[in-house]
């Protein structure tokens, strides 16, 4: 069971968690969630806004593949990924990952794995606007390294 | 003998879309053209020395799957060209 959504509008962690719990109905022993926020500072300085562009359907398919990899690797009962696009401000919610499993080890590992791969394999382009200019940003070496560690 | 050509629609994303000033163009390419031929055509169209158009590092997707440069393009394929992805 899994659900992937790419949307401009904000999400409610409470609503998603409630819907997840209703679907699970006593089967899960662990639910791990991750919420990503827009930082007010990046390596290039102050961030006044962050713009995320996607390629409709290809982006969703790229996230589906990440979730499928996680489902092959761990025993998961439910996975929810919501990723926002468009213009975001510092402090805004940008991504939600919820992973449910019978035992906590699977949910913890799969949630981190999905998040690490979202940073390198999900089809998004990001543009940061600071005080003076807007810059399309590249994947950081740390993100690439974290993603590669899962392949070893 | 004339070479038959096909018209294809090419989508652009992110910095490439900005540099080219358009999200989609229609191009005529010879039938059985590869991705490599298409990229050369785009370079010729927009200027080979235009520093804003980083075709060398661009990725090409055909029907939403990343394509190699020797892939042949068909009339109804959905073609997209974009810079390396930066992830979520």
Coordinates of C-alpha atoms in Angstrom, one line a residue:
Chain A
X1 CA 0.0 0.0 0.0
X2 CA 1.4 3.4 -0.9
X3 CA 0.4 6.9 -2.0
X4 CA 2.5 9.5 -3.8
X5 CA 1.3 13.1 -4.3
X6 CA 3.0 16.1 -5.8
X7 CA 1.1 19.3 -5.1
X8 CA 1.3 23.0 -4.7
X9 CA -0.9 23.2 -1.7
X10 CA 0.3 22.6 1.9
X11 CA -0.5 19.3 3.7
X12 CA -1.8 18.6 7.1
X13 CA 0.4 16.1 9.0
X14 CA -2.5 15.4 11.3
X15 CA -4.9 14.6 8.5
X16 CA -2.4 12.3 6.7
X17 CA -1.6 10.5 9.9
X18 CA -5.2 10.0 10.8
X19 CA -6.0 8.6 7.3
X20 CA -2.9 6.3 7.6
X21 CA -4.1 5.0 11.0
X22 CA -7.5 4.3 9.6
X23 CA -6.0 2.3 6.7
X24 CA -3.7 0.3 9.0
X25 CA -6.4 -0.7 11.5
X26 CA -4.2 -2.4 14.1
X27 CA -1.7 -4.1 11.8
X28 CA 1.2 -1.6 12.3
X29 CA 3.4 -1.5 15.4
X30 CA 5.5 1.4 14.2
X31 CA 4.9 4.5 12.1
X32 CA 7.8 6.9 11.3
X33 CA 7.2 10.2 9.8
X34 CA 9.6 12.9 8.4
X35 CA 8.6 16.4 7.6
X36 CA 11.0 18.6 5.6
X37 CA 10.9 22.4 5.9
X38 CA 12.4 25.2 3.9
X39 CA 15.4 26.6 5.7
X40 CA 15.9 30.4 6.0
X41 CA 19.6 30.0 5.2
X42 CA 21.5 27.9 2.6
X43 CA 25.2 27.6 1.7
X44 CA 24.8 30.7 -0.5
X45 CA 23.2 32.9 2.2
X46 CA 19.8 34.0 3.2
X47 CA 16.9 32.4 1.4
X48 CA 13.8 34.5 0.8
X49 CA 12.0 31.9 -1.3
X50 CA 12.5 28.5 -2.9
X51 CA 10.9 27.5 -6.2
X52 CA 10.4 23.8 -7.1
X53 CA 9.7 22.7 -10.6
X54 CA 8.6 19.2 -11.6
X55 CA 7.8 17.3 -14.7
X56 CA 4.2 16.0 -14.3
X57 CA 4.0 12.2 -14.3
X58 CA 7.7 11.7 -14.7
X59 CA 8.3 13.2 -11.2
X60 CA 5.5 11.0 -9.7
X61 CA 7.0 7.9 -11.5
X62 CA 10.4 8.7 -10.1
X63 CA 9.0 8.8 -6.5
X64 CA 7.0 5.6 -7.1
X65 CA 10.3 3.9 -8.1
X66 CA 12.0 5.0 -4.8
X67 CA 9.0 3.7 -2.8
X68 CA 9.1 0.4 -4.7
X69 CA 12.8 0.0 -3.8
X70 CA 12.0 0.6 -0.2
X71 CA 9.2 -1.9 -0.3
X72 CA 11.5 -4.5 -1.8
X73 CA 14.1 -3.9 0.9
X74 CA 11.9 -3.7 4.0
X75 CA 8.6 -5.1 5.2
X76 CA 6.3 -2.1 5.0
X77 CA 2.6 -1.8 5.5
X78 CA 2.0 1.7 4.2
X79 CA 4.1 4.5 2.6
X80 CA 2.9 8.0 2.0
X81 CA 5.0 10.6 0.2
X82 CA 3.7 14.2 -0.4
X83 CA 6.0 16.6 -2.1
X84 CA 5.2 20.2 -2.7
X85 CA 6.1 22.2 -5.8
X86 CA 5.9 25.9 -6.7
X87 CA 7.0 28.9 -4.7
X88 CA 7.7 28.2 -1.0
X89 CA 8.9 30.4 1.8
X90 CA 11.3 29.7 4.7
X91 CA 9.6 27.6 7.4
X92 CA 7.1 26.1 4.8
X93 CA 6.5 22.4 4.8
X94 CA 8.1 20.9 1.7
X95 CA 7.9 17.2 2.0
X96 CA 6.1 14.5 4.1
X97 CA 7.2 10.9 4.3
X98 CA 5.2 8.5 6.5
X99 CA 6.2 4.8 6.7
X100 CA 4.3 2.1 8.6
X101 CA 5.6 -1.3 9.5
X102 CA 5.0 -4.1 12.0
X103 CA 8.2 -3.3 13.8
X104 CA 10.1 -0.1 14.2
X105 CA 13.4 -1.0 12.6
X106 CA 11.9 -1.4 9.1
X107 CA 10.0 1.9 9.4
X108 CA 13.0 3.9 10.7
X109 CA 15.3 2.6 7.9
X110 CA 12.8 2.9 5.1
X111 CA 11.9 6.4 6.0
X112 CA 15.5 7.5 6.0
X113 CA 16.2 5.6 2.7
X114 CA 13.2 7.2 1.0
X115 CA 14.2 10.7 2.1
X116 CA 17.8 10.2 1.0
X117 CA 16.8 9.0 -2.4
X118 CA 14.2 11.8 -2.8
X119 CA 17.2 14.2 -2.6
X120 CA 19.0 12.6 -5.5
X121 CA 16.6 10.6 -7.7
X122 CA 13.3 12.4 -7.6
X123 CA 12.7 14.6 -10.7
X124 CA 12.7 18.1 -9.2
X125 CA 14.6 21.3 -10.0
X126 CA 15.1 23.9 -7.3
X127 CA 15.7 27.6 -7.5
X128 CA 16.7 29.7 -4.5
X129 CA 16.0 33.3 -4.3
X130 CA 18.2 35.3 -1.9
X131 CA 18.4 39.0 -1.2
X132 CA 19.8 39.8 -4.7
X133 CA 19.5 37.0 -7.1
X134 CA 17.9 33.7 -8.0
X135 CA 20.0 30.6 -8.6
X136 CA 19.1 27.1 -9.8
X137 CA 20.8 24.9 -7.3
X138 CA 22.6 21.5 -7.7
X139 CA 22.6 18.4 -5.6
X140 CA 25.0 18.7 -2.7
X141 CA 27.8 16.2 -2.3
X142 CA 26.4 15.2 1.1
X143 CA 23.1 14.3 -0.6
X144 CA 24.8 12.3 -3.3
X145 CA 27.0 10.5 -0.7
X146 CA 24.1 9.7 1.6
X147 CA 22.1 8.2 -1.4
X148 CA 25.1 6.2 -2.5
X149 CA 25.7 4.7 1.0
X150 CA 22.4 2.8 0.5
X151 CA 23.8 1.1 -2.6
X152 CA 26.7 -0.5 -0.8
Chain B
X1 CA 16.0 12.1 -53.2
X2 CA 14.5 14.1 -50.4
X3 CA 14.9 13.0 -46.8
X4 CA 11.6 12.6 -45.1
X5 CA 11.2 14.6 -41.9
X6 CA 9.1 14.5 -38.8
X7 CA 7.9 17.3 -36.6
X8 CA 8.4 16.7 -32.9
X9 CA 7.5 18.7 -29.9
X10 CA 10.3 19.3 -27.3
X11 CA 9.6 20.4 -23.8
X12 CA 12.2 22.2 -21.7
X13 CA 12.4 22.5 -17.9
X14 CA 14.1 24.6 -15.2
X15 CA 17.2 26.6 -16.2
X16 CA 17.0 25.5 -19.8
X17 CA 13.4 26.7 -20.1
X18 CA 14.5 30.0 -18.7
X19 CA 17.6 30.4 -20.9
X20 CA 15.6 29.5 -24.1
X21 CA 12.6 31.6 -23.0
X22 CA 10.2 28.9 -23.9
X23 CA 8.8 25.7 -22.4
X24 CA 8.1 23.9 -25.7
X25 CA 9.1 24.1 -29.3
X26 CA 8.3 22.3 -32.5
X27 CA 11.2 21.1 -34.6
X28 CA 11.6 19.3 -37.9
X29 CA 14.2 16.5 -37.9
X30 CA 14.9 13.8 -40.5
X31 CA 13.0 10.6 -40.0
X32 CA 15.0 8.1 -37.8
X33 CA 16.9 10.9 -36.1
X34 CA 18.6 10.1 -32.8
X35 CA 18.6 12.1 -29.6
X36 CA 22.1 13.2 -30.5
X37 CA 20.8 14.6 -33.8
X38 CA 18.1 16.4 -32.0
X39 CA 20.5 18.0 -29.5
X40 CA 22.7 19.2 -32.4
X41 CA 19.6 20.7 -34.1
X42 CA 18.7 22.6 -30.9
X43 CA 22.3 23.9 -30.6
X44 CA 22.2 25.1 -34.2
X45 CA 18.8 26.7 -33.6
X46 CA 19.8 28.6 -30.5
X47 CA 23.5 29.2 -31.1
X48 CA 26.3 26.8 -30.5
X49 CA 28.3 29.2 -28.4
X50 CA 25.4 30.5 -26.3
X51 CA 26.8 30.0 -22.7
X52 CA 23.3 29.9 -21.3
X53 CA 22.3 26.8 -23.2
X54 CA 24.2 23.9 -21.5
X55 CA 23.2 21.2 -23.9
X56 CA 26.3 19.1 -23.1
X57 CA 25.1 18.5 -19.5
X58 CA 21.4 18.3 -20.4
X59 CA 19.4 15.1 -19.9
X60 CA 16.9 13.9 -22.4
X61 CA 13.7 12.0 -21.6
X62 CA 11.8 10.2 -24.3
X63 CA 8.2 9.3 -23.2
X64 CA 9.3 10.2 -19.6
X65 CA 12.2 7.7 -19.6
X66 CA 15.8 9.0 -19.5
X67 CA 17.2 8.3 -23.0
X68 CA 20.7 7.6 -24.3
X69 CA 22.1 9.7 -27.2
X70 CA 21.7 6.9 -29.7
X71 CA 18.0 6.4 -29.1
X72 CA 15.9 7.0 -32.2
X73 CA 13.0 9.5 -32.0
X74 CA 9.6 8.8 -33.4
X75 CA 6.9 11.2 -34.5
X76 CA 4.6 10.9 -31.5
X77 CA 7.3 10.6 -28.8
X78 CA 7.1 13.0 -25.8
X79 CA 10.6 14.6 -25.7
X80 CA 11.9 16.6 -22.8
X81 CA 15.3 18.2 -22.3
X82 CA 16.4 19.4 -18.8
X83 CA 19.4 20.1 -16.7
X84 CA 20.5 17.5 -14.1
X85 CA 17.8 17.0 -11.5
X86 CA 18.4 18.5 -8.0
X87 CA 16.0 16.2 -6.1
X88 CA 13.4 17.1 -3.6

